[in-house]
Coordinates of C-alpha atoms in Angstrom, one line a residue:
X1 CA -18.9 30.0 -15.7
X2 CA -22.5 30.7 -16.7
X3 CA -22.3 34.2 -15.5
X4 CA -19.6 35.1 -18.1
X5 CA -22.4 35.8 -20.6
X6 CA -21.7 35.1 -24.3
X7 CA -18.7 33.0 -25.0
X8 CA -17.5 30.6 -27.7
X9 CA -15.6 27.3 -27.4
X10 CA -15.6 25.7 -30.9
X11 CA -14.0 22.3 -30.9
X12 CA -13.0 22.4 -27.3
X13 CA -13.5 20.0 -24.4
X14 CA -14.6 22.0 -21.3
X15 CA -13.8 20.9 -17.7
X16 CA -16.6 21.8 -15.4
X17 CA -14.5 22.2 -12.3
X18 CA -16.8 22.6 -9.3
X19 CA -19.9 21.6 -11.3
X20 CA -21.8 18.5 -10.2
X21 CA -24.1 16.6 -12.6
X22 CA -26.8 16.7 -10.0
X23 CA -26.8 20.5 -9.5
X24 CA -29.5 22.7 -10.9
X25 CA -27.0 24.6 -13.1
X26 CA -25.7 21.5 -14.9
X27 CA -28.4 21.5 -17.7
X28 CA -27.9 25.2 -18.4
X29 CA -24.1 24.9 -18.5
X30 CA -24.5 22.0 -21.0
X31 CA -26.9 24.0 -23.2
X32 CA -24.6 27.0 -23.1
X33 CA -21.6 24.8 -24.1
X34 CA -23.7 23.4 -27.0
X35 CA -24.4 27.0 -28.2
X36 CA -20.7 27.8 -27.9
X37 CA -19.8 24.9 -30.1
X38 CA -17.9 22.8 -27.5
X39 CA -17.2 19.2 -28.4
X40 CA -17.7 17.9 -24.8
X41 CA -18.2 19.0 -21.2
X42 CA -16.8 17.0 -18.3
X43 CA -18.7 17.2 -14.9
X44 CA -18.3 15.5 -11.6
X45 CA -21.0 12.8 -11.0
X46 CA -21.5 11.7 -7.4
X47 CA -23.9 8.9 -8.3
X48 CA -23.7 5.9 -10.7
X49 CA -26.5 7.2 -12.9
X50 CA -26.6 10.6 -14.6
X51 CA -29.8 12.5 -13.7
X52 CA -32.4 11.8 -16.3
X53 CA -33.1 15.4 -17.3
X54 CA -29.3 16.1 -17.8
X55 CA -28.9 12.9 -19.9
X56 CA -32.0 13.9 -22.0
X57 CA -30.4 17.4 -22.6
X58 CA -27.2 15.8 -23.7
X59 CA -29.0 13.5 -26.2
X60 CA -30.7 16.5 -27.8
X61 CA -27.6 18.6 -28.2
X62 CA -24.4 18.2 -30.2
X63 CA -22.0 18.5 -27.1
X64 CA -21.1 15.3 -25.5
X65 CA -21.5 14.9 -21.8
X66 CA -18.6 13.2 -19.9
X67 CA -18.7 12.4 -16.2
X68 CA -15.8 12.2 -13.8
X69 CA -15.9 9.6 -11.0
X70 CA -15.4 11.0 -7.5
X71 CA -12.2 8.9 -7.1
X72 CA -10.5 10.7 -10.1
X73 CA -9.0 14.1 -9.6
X74 CA -9.3 16.9 -12.2
X75 CA -5.6 16.8 -12.8
X76 CA -5.9 13.2 -13.8
X77 CA -8.8 14.0 -16.1
X78 CA -6.9 16.8 -17.7
X79 CA -3.8 14.6 -18.2
X80 CA -5.8 11.8 -19.8
X81 CA -7.6 14.2 -22.2
X82 CA -4.4 16.0 -23.1
X83 CA -2.5 12.8 -23.7
X84 CA -5.3 11.4 -25.9
X85 CA -5.4 14.6 -28.0
X86 CA -1.7 14.5 -28.5
X87 CA -1.9 10.8 -29.4
X88 CA -4.5 11.6 -32.1
X89 CA -2.4 14.2 -33.7
X90 CA -0.5 13.0 -36.8
X91 CA 3.3 13.1 -36.2
X92 CA 4.2 12.1 -39.8
X93 CA 6.9 9.7 -38.4
X94 CA 7.0 5.9 -38.3
X95 CA 8.8 6.1 -34.9
X96 CA 5.6 5.8 -32.9
X97 CA 3.6 3.6 -35.2
X98 CA 2.5 0.3 -33.5
X99 CA 4.0 1.3 -30.1
X100 CA 1.9 1.1 -27.0
X101 CA 1.4 4.6 -25.6
X102 CA 4.2 5.3 -23.1
X103 CA 6.5 2.5 -24.3
X104 CA 9.7 4.5 -24.1
X105 CA 12.1 1.6 -24.4
X106 CA 10.3 0.6 -27.6
X107 CA 10.5 4.1 -28.8
X108 CA 14.2 4.3 -28.1
X109 CA 14.9 1.2 -30.1
X110 CA 12.8 2.4 -33.0
X111 CA 14.5 5.8 -33.1
X112 CA 17.9 4.0 -32.9
X113 CA 17.0 2.1 -36.0
X114 CA 15.9 5.2 -37.8
X115 CA 18.9 7.4 -37.0
X116 CA 21.5 4.6 -37.1
X117 CA 23.0 5.2 -33.6
X118 CA 22.6 4.5 -29.9
X119 CA 19.7 6.5 -28.4
X120 CA 18.8 7.7 -24.9
X121 CA 15.5 9.5 -24.0
X122 CA 15.9 11.9 -21.1
X123 CA 13.7 14.2 -19.1
X124 CA 14.5 18.0 -18.8
X125 CA 16.7 17.3 -15.8
X126 CA 18.9 14.9 -17.8
X127 CA 17.6 11.8 -16.1
X128 CA 17.4 8.7 -18.4
X129 CA 13.9 7.5 -19.1
X130 CA 14.8 4.9 -21.7
X131 CA 17.8 3.8 -23.8
X132 CA 18.2 1.6 -26.9
X133 CA 20.0 -1.7 -27.2
X134 CA 23.4 -1.4 -29.0
X135 CA 25.4 -3.6 -31.3
X136 CA 28.8 -2.6 -29.8
X137 CA 30.4 -1.7 -26.5
X138 CA 29.0 1.8 -25.6
X139 CA 31.4 4.7 -25.2
X140 CA 32.3 5.8 -21.6
X141 CA 29.8 8.6 -21.5
X142 CA 26.9 6.4 -22.5
X143 CA 28.0 3.7 -20.0
X144 CA 28.2 6.2 -17.2
X145 CA 24.8 7.7 -18.1
X146 CA 23.0 4.4 -18.3
X147 CA 24.6 3.0 -15.1
X148 CA 23.8 6.1 -13.1
X149 CA 20.4 6.5 -14.8
X150 CA 21.3 10.2 -15.4
X151 CA 23.9 12.2 -17.2
X152 CA 26.9 12.7 -14.8
X153 CA 26.7 16.0 -12.9
X154 CA 30.0 17.2 -14.2
X155 CA 28.9 16.6 -17.8
X156 CA 25.6 18.5 -17.2
X157 CA 27.6 21.5 -15.8
X158 CA 29.9 21.4 -18.8
X159 CA 27.0 21.3 -21.3
X160 CA 25.3 24.2 -19.5
X161 CA 28.4 26.4 -19.3
X162 CA 29.2 25.8 -23.0
X163 CA 25.7 27.0 -24.0
X164 CA 24.7 23.6 -25.4
X165 CA 21.5 23.4 -23.4
X166 CA 20.6 26.9 -24.3
X167 CA 20.8 25.9 -27.9
X168 CA 18.9 22.6 -27.3
X169 CA 15.9 24.1 -25.5
X170 CA 15.6 27.2 -27.8
X171 CA 15.5 25.5 -31.2
X172 CA 13.2 23.0 -33.0
X173 CA 16.1 21.4 -34.8
X174 CA 18.8 19.0 -33.7
X175 CA 22.0 20.2 -32.0
X176 CA 25.3 18.5 -32.8
X177 CA 28.0 17.7 -30.3
X178 CA 31.3 16.6 -32.2
X179 CA 33.2 13.6 -31.1
X180 CA 35.7 14.3 -28.2
X181 CA 38.4 11.8 -27.4
X182 CA 36.7 8.6 -26.2
X183 CA 33.2 10.2 -26.5
X184 CA 31.3 9.6 -29.7
X185 CA 29.6 12.2 -31.8
X186 CA 26.1 13.1 -30.6
X187 CA 22.9 14.7 -31.9
X188 CA 20.3 15.9 -29.5
X189 CA 16.8 17.4 -30.0
X190 CA 14.2 18.7 -27.6
X191 CA 10.8 17.1 -27.5
X192 CA 8.3 19.9 -27.1
X193 CA 4.6 20.7 -27.7
X194 CA 3.8 24.4 -28.0
X195 CA 5.8 26.1 -25.3
X196 CA 6.2 23.1 -23.1
X197 CA 9.4 20.9 -23.1
X198 CA 8.8 17.2 -22.3
X199 CA 12.4 16.1 -22.6
X200 CA 15.1 15.3 -25.2
X201 CA 16.3 12.5 -27.5
X202 CA 20.0 11.9 -27.8
X203 CA 21.6 9.9 -30.6
X204 CA 25.3 8.8 -30.3
X205 CA 27.4 7.3 -33.0
X206 CA 27.7 3.5 -32.6
X207 CA 31.3 2.7 -33.9
X208 CA 30.4 4.3 -37.3
X209 CA 29.6 8.1 -37.7
X210 CA 26.0 9.0 -37.7
X211 CA 24.5 8.9 -41.3
X212 CA 23.5 12.1 -43.2
X213 CA 19.8 11.4 -42.7
X214 CA 20.1 11.2 -38.9
X215 CA 19.2 14.8 -38.2
X216 CA 16.0 14.6 -40.3
X217 CA 15.1 11.3 -38.7
X218 CA 15.6 12.8 -35.2
X219 CA 13.3 15.7 -36.0
X220 CA 10.6 13.3 -37.1
X221 CA 11.2 11.1 -34.0
X222 CA 10.8 14.2 -31.7
X223 CA 7.3 14.8 -33.1
X224 CA 6.4 11.1 -32.6
X225 CA 7.8 11.2 -29.0
X226 CA 5.4 14.0 -27.8
X227 CA 2.4 11.8 -26.8
X228 CA 4.7 9.1 -25.3
X229 CA 6.6 11.6 -23.1
X230 CA 3.3 13.4 -22.2
X231 CA 1.9 10.1 -21.2
X232 CA 5.0 9.3 -19.1
X233 CA 4.9 12.7 -17.4
X234 CA 1.2 12.3 -16.6
X235 CA 1.0 8.6 -15.8
X236 CA 4.3 6.9 -15.8
X237 CA 5.6 8.0 -12.4
X238 CA 2.1 7.8 -10.9
X239 CA 1.6 4.3 -12.2
X240 CA 5.0 3.2 -10.9
X241 CA 4.2 4.8 -7.5
X242 CA 0.9 3.0 -7.3
X243 CA 2.6 -0.3 -8.2
X244 CA 5.3 0.3 -5.6
X245 CA 2.6 1.0 -3.0
X246 CA 0.9 -2.3 -3.9
X247 CA 4.2 -4.2 -3.5
X248 CA 4.7 -2.7 -0.1
X249 CA 1.2 -3.7 0.9
X250 CA 1.6 -7.4 -0.2
X251 CA 5.0 -7.5 1.5
X252 CA 3.7 -6.3 4.8
X253 CA 0.2 -8.0 4.8
X254 CA -2.9 -6.4 6.2
X255 CA -6.4 -5.8 5.1
X256 CA -5.6 -4.5 1.6
X257 CA -3.1 -7.1 0.7
X258 CA -5.5 -9.2 -1.3
X259 CA -6.6 -6.2 -3.4
X260 CA -3.0 -5.2 -3.9
X261 CA -2.1 -8.7 -5.0
X262 CA -4.9 -8.5 -7.7
X263 CA -3.6 -5.1 -8.8
X264 CA -0.1 -6.7 -9.3
X265 CA -1.6 -9.7 -11.1
X266 CA -0.4 -12.2 -8.5
X267 CA -2.0 -15.6 -8.7
X268 CA -3.2 -17.5 -5.7
X269 CA -1.4 -20.9 -5.3
X270 CA 1.6 -19.8 -7.4
X271 CA 5.0 -19.8 -5.8
X272 CA 6.7 -16.5 -5.2
X273 CA 9.9 -15.4 -3.4
X274 CA 11.1 -12.1 -2.1
X275 CA 14.6 -10.9 -2.5
X276 CA 16.0 -8.1 -0.3
X277 CA 18.9 -6.2 -1.9
X278 CA 21.0 -3.8 0.2
X279 CA 23.6 -1.4 -1.2
X280 CA 26.5 0.2 0.7
X281 CA 28.9 2.9 -0.4
X282 CA 32.2 1.6 1.0
X283 CA 33.7 5.1 1.0
X284 CA 31.2 6.4 3.6
X285 CA 29.7 3.4 5.3
X286 CA 31.0 0.3 6.9
X287 CA 29.5 -2.6 4.9
X288 CA 29.8 -4.8 8.0
X289 CA 27.6 -2.5 10.2
X290 CA 24.8 -4.3 11.9
X291 CA 22.2 -2.0 10.2
X292 CA 18.4 -2.2 10.8
X293 CA 17.0 -5.4 12.1
X294 CA 13.8 -6.8 10.6
X295 CA 12.0 -7.3 13.9
X296 CA 8.4 -6.0 14.1
X297 CA 8.9 -4.3 17.5
X298 CA 12.2 -2.6 16.6
X299 CA 11.7 1.0 15.7
X300 CA 12.6 1.6 12.0
X301 CA 15.0 4.3 11.0
X302 CA 13.5 7.5 9.5
X303 CA 12.4 7.2 5.9
X304 CA 14.1 9.3 3.3
X305 CA 11.9 12.4 2.5
X306 CA 10.9 11.1 -1.0
X307 CA 9.1 8.1 0.5
X308 CA 6.0 9.5 2.3
X309 CA 3.7 6.6 2.0
X310 CA 2.2 5.6 5.3
X311 CA 2.6 1.9 4.6
X312 CA 6.4 2.4 4.9
X313 CA 6.0 2.2 8.7
X314 CA 5.5 -1.5 8.3
X315 CA 8.6 -2.0 6.1
X316 CA 11.7 -1.9 8.4
X317 CA 14.2 0.5 6.7
X318 CA 17.8 1.2 6.8
X319 CA 19.2 4.8 6.9
X320 CA 18.6 7.0 3.9
X321 CA 20.8 6.0 1.0
X322 CA 23.8 7.9 -0.2
X323 CA 23.8 9.1 -3.8
X324 CA 26.0 6.2 -5.1
X325 CA 23.8 3.7 -3.3
X326 CA 20.6 5.2 -4.7
X327 CA 22.0 5.0 -8.2
X328 CA 23.0 1.3 -7.8
X329 CA 19.5 0.6 -6.5
X330 CA 18.0 2.4 -9.5
X331 CA 20.0 0.2 -11.9
X332 CA 19.1 -3.0 -10.0
X333 CA 15.4 -2.1 -9.9
X334 CA 15.5 -1.6 -13.7
X335 CA 17.3 -4.9 -14.2
X336 CA 14.8 -6.7 -12.0
X337 CA 11.8 -5.2 -13.8
X338 CA 13.2 -6.1 -17.2
X339 CA 13.3 -9.8 -16.2
X340 CA 9.6 -10.2 -16.6
X341 CA 6.5 -7.9 -16.1
X342 CA 5.5 -9.8 -12.9
X343 CA 8.9 -9.1 -11.2
X344 CA 8.1 -5.9 -9.3
X345 CA 10.0 -3.9 -6.8
X346 CA 9.7 -1.4 -3.8
X347 CA 12.3 0.7 -2.0
X348 CA 12.9 1.5 1.6
X349 CA 16.1 3.3 2.6
X350 CA 19.1 1.5 1.3
X351 CA 17.0 -1.6 0.5
X352 CA 15.3 -2.8 -2.7
X353 CA 12.6 -5.4 -2.2
X354 CA 12.1 -7.6 -5.3
X355 CA 9.0 -9.8 -5.7
X356 CA 10.1 -12.7 -7.9
X357 CA 7.6 -15.3 -9.4
X358 CA 8.9 -18.9 -9.3
X359 CA 10.6 -21.2 -6.9
X360 CA 13.9 -20.9 -4.9
X361 CA 16.1 -21.7 -7.9
X362 CA 14.6 -18.9 -10.0
X363 CA 14.9 -16.4 -7.2
X364 CA 18.5 -17.4 -6.5
X365 CA 19.5 -16.9 -10.1
X366 CA 17.9 -13.4 -10.0
X367 CA 19.8 -12.5 -6.8
X368 CA 23.1 -13.8 -8.3
X369 CA 22.6 -11.7 -11.4
X370 CA 21.8 -8.6 -9.4
X371 CA 24.9 -8.9 -7.3
X372 CA 27.0 -9.6 -10.4
X373 CA 25.7 -6.4 -12.0
X374 CA 26.6 -4.4 -8.9
X375 CA 30.2 -5.7 -8.9
X376 CA 31.0 -3.4 -11.8
X377 CA 30.2 -0.3 -9.7
X378 CA 33.3 1.0 -7.9
X379 CA 33.2 1.7 -4.1
X380 CA 29.9 -0.2 -3.7
X381 CA 29.0 -3.5 -2.1
X382 CA 25.6 -5.1 -2.5
X383 CA 24.1 -7.9 -0.4
X384 CA 21.2 -9.9 -1.8
X385 CA 19.1 -12.4 0.3
X386 CA 16.3 -14.6 -1.0
X387 CA 13.6 -15.5 1.5
X388 CA 11.6 -18.7 1.9
X389 CA 9.2 -19.6 -1.0
X390 CA 5.6 -18.4 -0.5
X391 CA 2.7 -20.5 -1.8
X392 CA 0.8 -17.5 -3.0
X393 CA 0.6 -13.8 -2.1
X394 CA -0.4 -14.5 1.5
X395 CA 3.0 -15.9 2.3
X396 CA 5.0 -12.9 1.0
X397 CA 5.4 -11.1 4.4
X398 CA 7.1 -14.2 5.8
X399 CA 9.3 -14.5 2.7
X400 CA 10.3 -10.8 3.1
X401 CA 11.2 -11.3 6.8
X402 CA 13.4 -14.3 6.0
X403 CA 15.1 -12.5 3.1
X404 CA 16.0 -9.6 5.4
X405 CA 17.5 -12.1 7.8
X406 CA 19.6 -13.5 5.0
X407 CA 21.0 -10.0 4.3
X408 CA 21.9 -9.6 8.0
X409 CA 23.7 -12.9 7.9
X410 CA 25.6 -11.9 4.8
X411 CA 26.6 -8.6 6.4
X412 CA 27.9 -10.3 9.6
X413 CA 29.9 -12.8 7.5
X414 CA 31.4 -10.0 5.4
X415 CA 32.5 -8.2 8.6
X416 CA 34.3 -11.4 9.7
X417 CA 35.6 -12.4 6.3
X418 CA 35.6 -9.7 3.5
X419 CA 35.7 -12.4 0.8
X420 CA 32.5 -14.1 2.0
X421 CA 29.6 -14.5 -0.5
X422 CA 27.4 -11.5 -0.9
X423 CA 24.2 -13.4 -1.9
X424 CA 22.4 -16.5 -0.5
X425 CA 19.0 -18.1 -0.2
X426 CA 17.3 -18.7 3.2
X427 CA 17.9 -22.4 3.1
X428 CA 21.7 -21.9 3.0
X429 CA 21.8 -19.8 6.1
X430 CA 18.7 -20.9 8.1
X431 CA 20.6 -21.9 11.3
X432 CA 22.4 -18.6 11.6
X433 CA 19.3 -16.6 10.6
X434 CA 17.3 -18.4 13.3
X435 CA 20.0 -17.6 15.8
X436 CA 19.9 -13.9 14.9
X437 CA 16.1 -13.9 15.7
X438 CA 16.8 -15.5 19.0
X439 CA 19.4 -13.0 19.9
X440 CA 17.1 -10.2 18.9
X441 CA 14.6 -11.3 21.5
X442 CA 17.2 -12.0 24.2
X443 CA 19.1 -8.7 23.7
X444 CA 16.5 -6.5 25.6
X445 CA 16.7 -8.8 28.6
X446 CA 20.5 -9.2 28.6
X447 CA 21.2 -5.8 30.0
X448 CA 19.1 -6.5 33.0
X449 CA 20.9 -9.7 33.9
X450 CA 24.4 -8.6 35.1
X451 CA 26.8 -11.5 35.6
X452 CA 30.2 -12.9 34.8
X453 CA 30.1 -12.3 31.1
X454 CA 29.1 -8.6 31.5
X455 CA 32.1 -8.1 33.9
X456 CA 34.5 -9.8 31.5
X457 CA 33.3 -7.7 28.5
X458 CA 33.5 -4.5 30.5
X459 CA 37.0 -5.3 31.6
X460 CA 38.1 -6.0 28.0
X461 CA 36.7 -2.7 26.8
X462 CA 38.3 -0.7 29.7
X463 CA 41.7 -2.3 29.6
X464 CA 42.1 -3.7 26.1
X465 CA 42.4 -7.3 27.3
X466 CA 41.3 -10.3 25.2
X467 CA 39.5 -12.5 27.7
X468 CA 36.2 -12.4 25.8
X469 CA 37.9 -12.9 22.4
X470 CA 39.7 -16.0 23.8
X471 CA 36.5 -17.4 25.3
X472 CA 34.7 -16.9 22.0
X473 CA 37.4 -18.7 20.0
X474 CA 37.4 -21.6 22.5
X475 CA 33.6 -21.9 22.2
X476 CA 33.7 -21.7 18.4
X477 CA 36.3 -24.5 18.4
X478 CA 34.1 -26.7 20.6
X479 CA 36.7 -26.8 23.3
X480 CA 39.6 -27.7 21.0
X481 CA 42.4 -25.6 22.6
X482 CA 44.9 -26.1 19.8
X483 CA 42.4 -25.0 17.1
X484 CA 41.2 -22.0 19.1
X485 CA 44.8 -20.9 19.7
X486 CA 45.6 -21.2 16.0
X487 CA 42.5 -19.1 15.2
X488 CA 43.8 -16.4 17.6
X489 CA 47.4 -16.9 16.5
X490 CA 48.7 -17.5 20.0
X491 CA 50.3 -20.4 21.9
X492 CA 47.8 -22.9 23.4
X493 CA 49.3 -22.3 26.8
X494 CA 48.5 -18.6 26.5
X495 CA 44.9 -19.5 25.7
X496 CA 44.7 -21.8 28.7
X497 CA 46.1 -19.1 30.9
X498 CA 43.5 -16.5 29.7
X499 CA 40.6 -19.0 30.2
X500 CA 41.9 -19.8 33.7
X501 CA 42.2 -16.1 34.6
X502 CA 38.7 -15.4 33.2
X503 CA 37.3 -17.9 35.6
X504 CA 39.4 -16.5 38.6
X505 CA 38.6 -12.8 37.8
X506 CA 35.0 -12.9 36.6
X507 CA 33.6 -16.3 37.3
X508 CA 33.3 -17.3 33.7
X509 CA 33.2 -21.1 33.8
X510 CA 33.4 -22.7 30.4
X511 CA 33.4 -26.3 31.8
X512 CA 29.8 -25.9 32.8
X513 CA 27.1 -26.3 30.1
X514 CA 25.0 -23.4 31.4
X515 CA 28.0 -21.2 31.7
X516 CA 29.0 -22.0 28.1
X517 CA 25.6 -21.2 26.8
X518 CA 25.4 -17.9 28.6
X519 CA 29.0 -17.0 27.6
X520 CA 28.2 -17.7 24.0
X521 CA 25.0 -15.6 24.0
X522 CA 26.7 -12.8 25.9
X523 CA 29.8 -12.6 23.7
X524 CA 27.7 -12.6 20.5
X525 CA 25.6 -9.8 21.8
X526 CA 28.8 -7.9 22.9
X527 CA 30.1 -8.1 19.3
X528 CA 26.9 -6.4 18.1
X529 CA 27.5 -3.3 20.2
X530 CA 31.3 -3.3 19.9

C-alpha cells in the first residue's frame, strides 16, 4: 500500500492484490518496492502487453515485474510461488533428488529404501496420499490402511487417546510405536514448514526390525518431503479435480468436449472404451436393486454434496455412496490410474467411470482386474461393464451409455442368480441391453394402457397368487410346459391349470402372438416395480 509510507521488503516477493498493471499507481508501487529492496512485484495485467512506461520502469530498477493473467487467482499465484521457494531450499536429503515435484509415490519408494521399511505418506487427517511397494506381505494394519485409503477410524481414535498424535505434531523428531501382536513396529514423523503441518511419513518394519539409522533417515526424508506435500496441497487435488471435470465433459459430449479431450491427451482416431464400475454395500443395499437408469430423459438422483460440478447433471448418477462403497471406489480409481497415465476416471454417486485407451480386449481385462480386486473387500459387490469401442473421443458418450446398460444387465442377472458374472463387455449382453432400452421407453406408456396383464399383476399382488410368474416361465420356455413347470418346481398339470385360469379370469391369451408379446413386456415391467 503506497500510503503506508516508508517500508522495507528485502528479498521478498510482493503480491500487488488489487493493483492492475494499467493503473496510474503501478509505476510508483514498483519504484517503492525497488527502494524497499523487494525481489519482485506481482500485478494483475488485463492485457497481453505490459504498458510501455511500466515495462521501462521495471528495466531500470532491480525489482522484477511479474504479471498475473486474469484467469489465475491470487491464491494460485501464492501457491505457485510458495511451492517454488520451498523447492529451491536445500533439504540436505537424497530422498527428493531427481523426483518430479509432487511425485508422492516416487517419494514413498525412495524413503522406504532409505529407512529400510514399508512407508506410507499421510495428510493431517490420516488419509493415505502414497505408499511404497513392499517385498513381503504387509501386516494387517498396513493392509487395512491402504485398502481403505486412510487409517481405520478406530486406530485413529486409539492413537489420539494414547497421546501419540500429540507427540507426533509437537516434535520435530520421529515418534516410535512398538510392535503390537500382528502389527509391526512403526516410526512416524511430521512433515512441517515453520508452524504449518503438511502431513506425516510412517515407516513400518517389513519382516525385519527397522535398522538403527531409520530415525535419522526419516528426519532427513521429512525435510525433503516439504515441497512435495506443499505442491500436493496446492495443486494435487486441484489438478485431479480439473482432470475429473474434463473426463466428465468428454463422457457427456457437448461444446467443450474437444477441448477437454486435448487436456486429457486423447488422440483423434485412437480406440477408447468406457468402463462403468458400480459398488454396493451388501449390508445396507440390495445389490439386485434396479438403480438409476442411463436414459437422458430420466431425472438423475441427487449428487453427493462433494460433487458440485454443474456438468454432473449430464452424468446419470446413483444414490450417494455409503462409506464402504466410497472406499472401494477410491481403491479401484487408484488401481485404474496406475494402469497407465491415459487411463483416467470420474465419479458420480456409487459409480466410477473409467476411460480406457485400447480396444475391447484391453478394456475387458481392466474390468476383470477391477472386479477381482473388489472381491477381497468383505460385504461389497462390484459390477463392471465395458461399453462399445469408440473410434476417438467423439464416440465416448455412446460408449459410456452402453457401459451403463451392461451394469444394469449384470445387476438384473445377479438378482435372478447370485452366482452370475459381475463383469461383461457390451458385445456379450447386447440383446438384453437393447431390450432394457426398449422397456425404458415403453414403461411411461404402459401405465396408461390398462388391460389383461395389468389385471393379472394386480390380482397376484393383492392375493399372493402366481398367475404372472407362471405365464412368465411359460414364455421364457417358449411354450414348453414341462420345462416351465420344472423351472417353477410344480407339476405340468398345475401350470396348465394356472394358464387356463389366467385366460378365464383376466383374458391373458398366450396362444395369440400379440397377447404373448404384450404379456412378456408387461411382466418384465412388473418385475421392475415389484
